[in-house]
Amino acid sequence: MLCVSVVVSLYILSRPTTRRLMFGECACGQCVMDLRYDPWFKQRFNPYAQLLLTKKNCVLSNALYLWWQKLQYKSKVNYTMVAEMLFAIFPNEEDYSDAGPGRCRTCAVVGNSGNLKKSHYGPLIDGHDLVIRINKGPTLGYERDVGSKTTHRIIYPESAVDMDNSTHMVLIPFKTVDLQWLISVFTTKHIERTYIPVKPTIKANRDKVMIIHPAFLKYIQERWLLKHGRYPSTGFITLIFALHICDQVSVFGFGADETGNWHHYFEENKHNHNAGNHGGAYEFGLTRVLHAKKGIRLYRGW
Ligand code: C5P
């Protein structure tokens, strides 16, 4: 009898729901998913959102295809043909879906804000399991403030830079030609222009390529941004991506300067955070709410 009750108790303890109730949503102490019953978060976060484009999910619904095409400059690329070629070249799946009470995956999302200058955040950033950098944000020469580790770099053709063999290149396909460019970079190297000149080739590990699903962009634009801006910024996409794949998310290098300029830590630049296609102020507002609710930790820099 004792034996049966021990077995039953062990069984109950081993069930994910019981373990979550007893030990929390992950093994980190504070977990993103601790917010799962928060009404504000529930309205926005979709645990079933498609993150990455794979062979299995690359057929797009009409509604999604139309939405995606509307983001694009005039292009005559045949999506179906491009999608067929993609998964003959690149890995087809990256499994991030191992969340559970026993996992504690910490992630640093590193934006390019000038508030990183003199921050001394380098060691803190490098202490995370995943360090996700964005666009051109360099590390060389800036290690003290931004660290040196890069496990993932999120880019699109116009923002691509060389990366290490160990870094996952994560492409955001804002347009169909971006997928064609990705194929070209690792094969013929013939695409030198989208709507502006782009690098026909970059150093990156083809076995580590990941592609954000267009449905993920639509999900963020509609559920998180409530259609503020035309489409989400690379940084905001990265932040929501991290919410989906990490247990704890620390955010660095986000925030315009006092004049609303989307300044960089590595160059002098002028770009108003609300100008162009993005609702930068709205995005930053959401980032602050996430911080206030302890879904992320926002490091404001210097
Ligand atoms: O400027 P860039 O798009 O390369 O920067 C990457 C991301 O970092 C942006 O998409 C934005 O989310 C964030 N950023 C910011 N404040 C800045 C500069 C960048 O929030 N001053």
mmCIF file of C-alpha atoms and ligand atoms in Angstrom:
data_model
loop_
_atom_site.group_PDB
_atom_site.id
_atom_site.type_symbol
_atom_site.label_atom_id
_atom_site.label_comp_id
_atom_site.label_asym_id
_atom_site.label_seq_id
_atom_site.Cartn_x
_atom_site.Cartn_y
_atom_site.Cartn_z
ATOM 1 C CA MET A 1 0.000 0.000 0.000
ATOM 2 C CA LEU A 2 2.839 2.334 1.005
ATOM 3 C CA CYS A 3 4.573 1.448 -2.224
ATOM 4 C CA VAL A 4 1.499 2.372 -4.279
ATOM 5 C CA SER A 5 1.143 5.740 -2.573
ATOM 6 C CA VAL A 6 4.848 6.507 -3.127
ATOM 7 C CA VAL A 7 4.472 5.667 -6.818
ATOM 8 C CA VAL A 8 1.315 7.798 -7.062
ATOM 9 C CA SER A 9 3.028 10.725 -5.299
ATOM 10 C CA LEU A 10 6.058 10.447 -7.562
ATOM 11 C CA TYR A 11 3.777 10.390 -10.587
ATOM 12 C CA ILE A 12 1.867 13.468 -9.417
ATOM 13 C CA LEU A 13 5.135 15.280 -8.635
ATOM 14 C CA SER A 14 6.554 14.479 -12.051
ATOM 15 C CA ARG A 15 3.605 16.029 -13.910
ATOM 16 C CA PRO A 16 4.567 19.421 -15.382
ATOM 17 C CA THR A 17 1.449 21.157 -14.041
ATOM 18 C CA THR A 18 2.069 19.972 -10.480
ATOM 19 C CA ARG A 19 5.733 20.848 -10.655
ATOM 20 C CA ARG A 20 4.861 24.311 -11.960
ATOM 21 C CA LEU A 21 2.444 24.862 -9.098
ATOM 22 C CA MET A 22 5.096 23.812 -6.590
ATOM 23 C CA PHE A 23 8.281 25.131 -8.167
ATOM 24 C CA GLY A 24 7.158 27.899 -10.565
ATOM 25 C CA GLU A 25 7.082 28.148 -14.343
ATOM 26 C CA CYS A 26 10.819 27.630 -14.783
ATOM 27 C CA ALA A 27 13.911 26.973 -12.707
ATOM 28 C CA CYS A 28 15.100 30.599 -12.677
ATOM 29 C CA GLY A 29 13.215 31.948 -9.704
ATOM 30 C CA GLN A 30 11.658 34.779 -11.702
ATOM 31 C CA CYS A 31 10.306 33.505 -15.055
ATOM 32 C CA VAL A 32 8.704 35.213 -18.059
ATOM 33 C CA MET A 33 5.884 32.697 -17.825
ATOM 34 C CA ASP A 34 5.042 33.772 -14.275
ATOM 35 C CA LEU A 35 3.029 36.391 -16.175
ATOM 36 C CA ARG A 36 0.900 33.830 -17.948
ATOM 37 C CA TYR A 37 -2.205 34.607 -15.849
ATOM 38 C CA ASP A 38 -1.752 38.387 -16.024
ATOM 39 C CA PRO A 39 -4.691 39.742 -18.089
ATOM 40 C CA TRP A 40 -2.565 42.407 -19.869
ATOM 41 C CA PHE A 41 0.050 39.819 -20.819
ATOM 42 C CA LYS A 42 -2.528 37.191 -21.790
ATOM 43 C CA GLN A 43 -4.143 39.616 -24.203
ATOM 44 C CA ARG A 44 -0.850 40.045 -26.020
ATOM 45 C CA PHE A 45 1.254 36.909 -25.622
ATOM 46 C CA ASN A 46 0.212 33.970 -27.789
ATOM 47 C CA PRO A 47 2.028 30.820 -26.617
ATOM 48 C CA TYR A 48 1.149 29.130 -29.904
ATOM 49 C CA ALA A 49 2.570 31.854 -32.178
ATOM 50 C CA GLN A 50 4.716 30.488 -34.996
ATOM 51 C CA LEU A 51 8.250 31.708 -34.439
ATOM 52 C CA LEU A 52 10.392 30.220 -37.161
ATOM 53 C CA LEU A 53 9.750 29.368 -40.773
ATOM 54 C CA THR A 54 10.162 25.634 -41.425
ATOM 55 C CA LYS A 55 9.373 23.202 -44.191
ATOM 56 C CA LYS A 56 6.275 22.115 -42.265
ATOM 57 C CA ASN A 57 4.804 25.583 -41.764
ATOM 58 C CA CYS A 58 5.993 27.469 -44.853
ATOM 59 C CA VAL A 59 2.668 27.404 -46.680
ATOM 60 C CA LEU A 60 1.087 30.752 -45.810
ATOM 61 C CA SER A 61 -2.627 31.457 -45.477
ATOM 62 C CA ASN A 62 -4.091 33.989 -47.925
ATOM 63 C CA ALA A 63 -4.644 36.549 -45.187
ATOM 64 C CA LEU A 64 -1.061 36.273 -43.974
ATOM 65 C CA TYR A 65 0.384 36.351 -47.493
ATOM 66 C CA LEU A 66 -1.596 39.491 -48.372
ATOM 67 C CA TRP A 67 -0.569 41.229 -45.155
ATOM 68 C CA TRP A 68 3.080 40.357 -45.766
ATOM 69 C CA GLN A 69 3.009 41.461 -49.400
ATOM 70 C CA LYS A 70 1.639 44.850 -48.362
ATOM 71 C CA LEU A 71 4.819 45.498 -46.352
ATOM 72 C CA GLN A 72 6.939 45.008 -49.441
ATOM 73 C CA TYR A 73 8.391 47.182 -52.098
ATOM 74 C CA LYS A 74 7.373 46.099 -55.587
ATOM 75 C CA SER A 75 8.794 42.632 -56.060
ATOM 76 C CA LYS A 76 8.185 39.845 -58.498
ATOM 77 C CA VAL A 77 9.632 37.041 -56.413
ATOM 78 C CA ASN A 78 7.664 33.792 -56.398
ATOM 79 C CA TYR A 79 7.372 32.868 -52.714
ATOM 80 C CA THR A 80 6.493 29.212 -53.270
ATOM 81 C CA MET A 81 9.586 28.599 -55.381
ATOM 82 C CA VAL A 82 11.839 30.409 -52.941
ATOM 83 C CA ALA A 83 10.379 28.529 -49.955
ATOM 84 C CA GLU A 84 11.027 25.205 -51.684
ATOM 85 C CA MET A 85 14.698 26.075 -52.154
ATOM 86 C CA LEU A 86 15.142 27.388 -48.610
ATOM 87 C CA PHE A 87 14.940 24.137 -46.742
ATOM 88 C CA ALA A 88 17.204 22.292 -49.123
ATOM 89 C CA ILE A 89 19.913 24.697 -47.972
ATOM 90 C CA PHE A 90 19.175 25.693 -44.388
ATOM 91 C CA PRO A 91 18.338 23.788 -41.219
ATOM 92 C CA ASN A 92 14.710 23.117 -40.942
ATOM 93 C CA GLU A 93 14.003 23.341 -37.292
ATOM 94 C CA GLU A 94 15.523 24.690 -34.133
ATOM 95 C CA ASP A 95 13.799 23.319 -31.101
ATOM 96 C CA TYR A 96 13.289 25.946 -28.450
ATOM 97 C CA SER A 97 10.122 24.354 -27.160
ATOM 98 C CA ASP A 98 11.663 22.569 -24.178
ATOM 99 C CA ALA A 99 10.289 25.020 -21.604
ATOM 100 C CA GLY A 100 9.393 23.584 -18.232
ATOM 101 C CA PRO A 101 9.957 23.814 -14.502
ATOM 102 C CA GLY A 102 13.434 22.315 -14.838
ATOM 103 C CA ARG A 103 14.768 24.830 -17.376
ATOM 104 C CA CYS A 104 16.346 28.204 -16.719
ATOM 105 C CA ARG A 105 17.422 29.812 -19.999
ATOM 106 C CA THR A 106 18.608 33.368 -19.468
ATOM 107 C CA CYS A 107 18.777 35.734 -22.435
ATOM 108 C CA ALA A 108 20.240 39.162 -23.045
ATOM 109 C CA VAL A 109 18.616 41.175 -25.826
ATOM 110 C CA VAL A 110 21.096 43.849 -26.844
ATOM 111 C CA GLY A 111 19.735 46.816 -28.782
ATOM 112 C CA ASN A 112 21.943 49.487 -30.306
ATOM 113 C CA SER A 113 21.074 52.506 -28.167
ATOM 114 C CA GLY A 114 23.701 55.103 -27.271
ATOM 115 C CA ASN A 115 22.714 54.551 -23.621
ATOM 116 C CA LEU A 116 25.129 51.596 -23.636
ATOM 117 C CA LYS A 117 28.099 53.945 -23.804
ATOM 118 C CA LYS A 118 29.947 53.967 -20.447
ATOM 119 C CA SER A 119 27.446 51.461 -19.053
ATOM 120 C CA HIS A 120 30.038 48.791 -18.131
ATOM 121 C CA TYR A 121 27.355 46.160 -18.860
ATOM 122 C CA GLY A 122 29.758 43.889 -20.798
ATOM 123 C CA PRO A 123 30.315 41.148 -18.179
ATOM 124 C CA LEU A 124 26.640 41.226 -17.166
ATOM 125 C CA ILE A 125 25.545 40.748 -20.795
ATOM 126 C CA ASP A 126 28.049 37.943 -21.403
ATOM 127 C CA GLY A 127 26.780 36.114 -18.308
ATOM 128 C CA HIS A 128 23.528 35.190 -20.066
ATOM 129 C CA ASP A 129 23.027 31.824 -21.795
ATOM 130 C CA LEU A 130 21.911 33.496 -25.006
ATOM 131 C CA VAL A 131 23.129 36.902 -26.124
ATOM 132 C CA ILE A 132 20.993 38.184 -28.961
ATOM 133 C CA ARG A 133 22.370 41.173 -30.856
ATOM 134 C CA ILE A 134 20.642 43.209 -33.493
ATOM 135 C CA ASN A 135 21.628 44.477 -36.944
ATOM 136 C CA LYS A 136 25.092 46.002 -37.113
ATOM 137 C CA GLY A 137 25.696 46.368 -33.345
ATOM 138 C CA PRO A 138 29.449 45.594 -33.010
ATOM 139 C CA THR A 139 31.310 44.108 -30.041
ATOM 140 C CA LEU A 140 34.925 44.655 -31.109
ATOM 141 C CA GLY A 141 36.235 47.705 -29.295
ATOM 142 C CA TYR A 142 33.036 48.016 -27.209
ATOM 143 C CA GLU A 143 33.452 44.916 -25.004
ATOM 144 C CA ARG A 144 33.418 46.793 -21.690
ATOM 145 C CA ASP A 145 29.946 48.166 -22.386
ATOM 146 C CA VAL A 146 28.292 45.536 -24.609
ATOM 147 C CA GLY A 147 30.238 42.312 -23.991
ATOM 148 C CA SER A 148 31.763 40.005 -26.560
ATOM 149 C CA LYS A 149 29.486 36.966 -26.718
ATOM 150 C CA THR A 150 26.947 36.696 -29.540
ATOM 151 C CA THR A 151 24.870 33.528 -29.763
ATOM 152 C CA HIS A 152 22.269 35.065 -32.102
ATOM 153 C CA ARG A 153 22.252 38.034 -34.424
ATOM 154 C CA ILE A 154 18.964 39.245 -35.854
ATOM 155 C CA ILE A 155 19.291 40.928 -39.221
ATOM 156 C CA TYR A 156 17.645 41.692 -42.546
ATOM 157 C CA PRO A 157 19.574 42.049 -45.835
ATOM 158 C CA GLU A 158 20.079 45.800 -45.526
ATOM 159 C CA SER A 159 21.517 45.479 -41.997
ATOM 160 C CA ALA A 160 23.598 42.304 -42.374
ATOM 161 C CA VAL A 161 27.187 42.038 -41.134
ATOM 162 C CA ASP A 162 29.753 39.247 -40.876
ATOM 163 C CA MET A 163 29.397 36.948 -37.897
ATOM 164 C CA ASP A 164 31.268 34.132 -36.131
ATOM 165 C CA ASN A 165 30.848 30.516 -37.001
ATOM 166 C CA SER A 166 29.143 29.887 -33.667
ATOM 167 C CA THR A 167 26.527 32.635 -34.057
ATOM 168 C CA HIS A 168 22.996 31.908 -35.223
ATOM 169 C CA MET A 169 22.089 34.264 -38.028
ATOM 170 C CA VAL A 170 18.383 35.003 -37.614
ATOM 171 C CA LEU A 171 16.817 36.576 -40.686
ATOM 172 C CA ILE A 172 13.705 38.718 -40.482
ATOM 173 C CA PRO A 173 12.047 38.427 -43.884
ATOM 174 C CA PHE A 174 10.298 41.775 -44.199
ATOM 175 C CA LYS A 175 9.890 40.937 -47.906
ATOM 176 C CA THR A 176 10.068 37.901 -50.185
ATOM 177 C CA VAL A 177 13.283 39.087 -51.799
ATOM 178 C CA ASP A 178 14.945 38.809 -48.375
ATOM 179 C CA LEU A 179 14.543 35.030 -48.557
ATOM 180 C CA GLN A 180 15.947 35.060 -52.053
ATOM 181 C CA TRP A 181 18.883 37.134 -50.803
ATOM 182 C CA LEU A 182 19.512 34.595 -48.029
ATOM 183 C CA ILE A 183 19.742 31.780 -50.563
ATOM 184 C CA SER A 184 21.965 33.877 -52.800
ATOM 185 C CA VAL A 185 24.369 34.738 -49.925
ATOM 186 C CA PHE A 186 25.146 31.041 -49.439
ATOM 187 C CA THR A 187 25.060 30.013 -53.112
ATOM 188 C CA THR A 188 25.325 32.238 -56.182
ATOM 189 C CA LYS A 189 26.008 35.554 -54.379
ATOM 190 C CA HIS A 190 24.309 37.386 -57.212
ATOM 191 C CA ILE A 191 21.850 39.615 -55.303
ATOM 192 C CA GLU A 192 23.543 42.961 -54.779
ATOM 193 C CA ARG A 193 20.482 45.116 -54.412
ATOM 194 C CA THR A 194 17.033 45.017 -52.815
ATOM 195 C CA TYR A 195 15.661 48.563 -52.753
ATOM 196 C CA ILE A 196 19.172 49.705 -51.835
ATOM 197 C CA PRO A 197 22.562 48.029 -52.351
ATOM 198 C CA VAL A 198 23.079 45.029 -50.037
ATOM 199 C CA LYS A 199 26.028 42.758 -49.299
ATOM 200 C CA PRO A 200 26.014 39.920 -51.864
ATOM 201 C CA THR A 201 27.848 37.745 -49.368
ATOM 202 C CA ILE A 202 28.589 37.728 -45.650
ATOM 203 C CA LYS A 203 30.531 35.474 -43.307
ATOM 204 C CA ALA A 204 28.049 33.317 -41.393
ATOM 205 C CA ASN A 205 27.426 29.657 -40.633
ATOM 206 C CA ARG A 206 24.779 28.291 -42.970
ATOM 207 C CA ASP A 207 23.977 25.456 -40.551
ATOM 208 C CA LYS A 208 22.974 27.977 -37.929
ATOM 209 C CA VAL A 209 20.604 30.058 -40.043
ATOM 210 C CA MET A 210 17.131 30.637 -38.643
ATOM 211 C CA ILE A 211 14.266 32.476 -40.336
ATOM 212 C CA ILE A 212 11.541 34.349 -38.502
ATOM 213 C CA HIS A 213 8.082 33.325 -39.705
ATOM 214 C CA PRO A 214 6.086 36.131 -41.419
ATOM 215 C CA ALA A 215 3.202 35.122 -39.119
ATOM 216 C CA PHE A 216 5.358 36.189 -36.166
ATOM 217 C CA LEU A 217 5.653 39.703 -37.615
ATOM 218 C CA LYS A 218 1.893 39.915 -38.119
ATOM 219 C CA TYR A 219 1.262 38.615 -34.597
ATOM 220 C CA ILE A 220 3.504 41.308 -33.097
ATOM 221 C CA GLN A 221 2.057 44.069 -35.252
ATOM 222 C CA GLU A 222 -1.528 43.162 -34.393
ATOM 223 C CA ARG A 223 -1.478 41.734 -30.869
ATOM 224 C CA TRP A 224 1.369 43.647 -29.277
ATOM 225 C CA LEU A 225 1.533 46.897 -31.224
ATOM 226 C CA LEU A 226 -2.172 47.179 -32.052
ATOM 227 C CA LYS A 227 -1.003 48.397 -35.472
ATOM 228 C CA HIS A 228 1.086 51.312 -34.173
ATOM 229 C CA GLY A 229 3.695 51.953 -36.869
ATOM 230 C CA ARG A 230 3.647 50.107 -40.170
ATOM 231 C CA TYR A 231 5.551 47.109 -38.834
ATOM 232 C CA PRO A 232 7.610 46.346 -35.720
ATOM 233 C CA SER A 233 11.236 47.386 -35.341
ATOM 234 C CA THR A 234 13.954 44.744 -35.422
ATOM 235 C CA GLY A 235 14.574 45.390 -31.734
ATOM 236 C CA PHE A 236 10.966 44.871 -30.709
ATOM 237 C CA ILE A 237 10.720 41.688 -32.805
ATOM 238 C CA THR A 238 13.851 40.441 -31.036
ATOM 239 C CA LEU A 239 12.417 41.252 -27.625
ATOM 240 C CA ILE A 240 9.170 39.352 -28.278
ATOM 241 C CA PHE A 241 11.137 36.477 -29.822
ATOM 242 C CA ALA A 242 13.160 36.289 -26.591
ATOM 243 C CA LEU A 243 9.961 36.261 -24.501
ATOM 244 C CA HIS A 244 8.950 33.153 -26.425
ATOM 245 C CA ILE A 245 12.217 31.209 -26.249
ATOM 246 C CA CYS A 246 13.749 32.297 -22.918
ATOM 247 C CA ASP A 247 12.840 31.903 -19.268
ATOM 248 C CA GLN A 248 14.402 35.177 -18.188
ATOM 249 C CA VAL A 249 14.952 38.166 -20.461
ATOM 250 C CA SER A 250 17.290 41.081 -19.765
ATOM 251 C CA VAL A 251 17.069 43.992 -22.170
ATOM 252 C CA PHE A 252 19.986 46.333 -22.841
ATOM 253 C CA GLY A 253 20.504 49.160 -25.318
ATOM 254 C CA PHE A 254 16.879 50.214 -25.782
ATOM 255 C CA GLY A 255 15.743 53.825 -25.587
ATOM 256 C CA ALA A 256 16.036 56.982 -27.658
ATOM 257 C CA ASP A 257 17.976 60.002 -26.384
ATOM 258 C CA GLU A 258 16.268 63.032 -24.800
ATOM 259 C CA THR A 259 15.495 64.518 -28.226
ATOM 260 C CA GLY A 260 13.792 61.345 -29.498
ATOM 261 C CA ASN A 261 16.807 60.400 -31.616
ATOM 262 C CA TRP A 262 17.354 56.658 -32.025
ATOM 263 C CA HIS A 263 21.084 57.069 -31.334
ATOM 264 C CA HIS A 264 23.701 54.300 -31.589
ATOM 265 C CA TYR A 265 26.564 53.411 -29.235
ATOM 266 C CA PHE A 266 28.960 52.843 -32.129
ATOM 267 C CA GLU A 267 28.333 55.765 -34.485
ATOM 268 C CA GLU A 268 26.893 59.246 -34.702
ATOM 269 C CA ASN A 269 23.503 58.903 -36.329
ATOM 270 C CA LYS A 270 20.228 60.773 -36.597
ATOM 271 C CA HIS A 271 16.992 58.822 -36.792
ATOM 272 C CA ASN A 272 13.818 59.770 -35.007
ATOM 273 C CA HIS A 273 12.387 56.722 -33.271
ATOM 274 C CA ASN A 274 8.889 57.415 -34.539
ATOM 275 C CA ALA A 275 9.874 58.438 -38.023
ATOM 276 C CA GLY A 276 9.713 55.945 -40.845
ATOM 277 C CA ASN A 277 7.922 52.694 -40.347
ATOM 278 C CA HIS A 278 7.994 52.097 -36.601
ATOM 279 C CA GLY A 279 5.997 53.239 -33.599
ATOM 280 C CA GLY A 280 9.140 53.529 -31.482
ATOM 281 C CA ALA A 281 7.490 55.367 -28.566
ATOM 282 C CA TYR A 282 4.657 52.834 -28.397
ATOM 283 C CA GLU A 283 7.146 49.949 -28.507
ATOM 284 C CA PHE A 284 9.197 51.488 -25.713
ATOM 285 C CA GLY A 285 6.001 51.992 -23.673
ATOM 286 C CA LEU A 286 5.270 48.255 -23.914
ATOM 287 C CA THR A 287 8.855 47.469 -22.970
ATOM 288 C CA ARG A 288 8.438 49.547 -19.820
ATOM 289 C CA VAL A 289 5.180 47.825 -18.918
ATOM 290 C CA LEU A 290 6.869 44.433 -19.345
ATOM 291 C CA HIS A 291 9.613 45.620 -17.021
ATOM 292 C CA ALA A 292 7.145 46.939 -14.448
ATOM 293 C CA LYS A 293 5.358 43.580 -14.487
ATOM 294 C CA LYS A 294 8.718 41.761 -14.081
ATOM 295 C CA GLY A 295 8.325 39.928 -17.399
ATOM 296 C CA ILE A 296 11.694 41.353 -18.449
ATOM 297 C CA ARG A 297 14.441 43.347 -16.794
ATOM 298 C CA LEU A 298 15.182 46.580 -18.646
ATOM 299 C CA TYR A 299 18.657 47.997 -18.092
ATOM 300 C CA ARG A 300 18.484 51.673 -18.947
ATOM 301 C CA GLY A 301 22.173 52.322 -19.381
ATOM 302 C CA TRP A 302 24.011 55.482 -18.760
HETATM 303 O O1 C5P B 1 19.071 51.225 -34.924
HETATM 304 P P1 C5P B 1 18.882 49.749 -35.002
HETATM 305 O O2 C5P B 1 17.534 49.392 -35.618
HETATM 306 O O3 C5P B 1 19.994 48.984 -35.628
HETATM 307 O O4 C5P B 1 18.828 49.266 -33.486
HETATM 308 C C1 C5P B 1 18.392 47.974 -33.117
HETATM 309 C C2 C5P B 1 17.232 48.098 -32.158
HETATM 310 O O5 C5P B 1 17.651 48.679 -30.921
HETATM 311 C C3 C5P B 1 16.110 48.986 -32.646
HETATM 312 O O6 C5P B 1 15.260 48.264 -33.522
HETATM 313 C C4 C5P B 1 15.439 49.441 -31.387
HETATM 314 O O7 C5P B 1 14.495 48.490 -30.934
HETATM 315 C C5 C5P B 1 16.613 49.484 -30.401
HETATM 316 N N1 C5P B 1 17.116 50.851 -30.216
HETATM 317 C C6 C5P B 1 16.537 51.671 -29.243
HETATM 318 N N2 C5P B 1 17.033 52.922 -29.021
HETATM 319 C C7 C5P B 1 18.066 53.410 -29.728
HETATM 320 C C8 C5P B 1 18.647 52.629 -30.754
HETATM 321 C C9 C5P B 1 18.148 51.341 -30.970
HETATM 322 O O8 C5P B 1 15.588 51.264 -28.582
HETATM 323 N N3 C5P B 1 18.547 54.614 -29.430
#
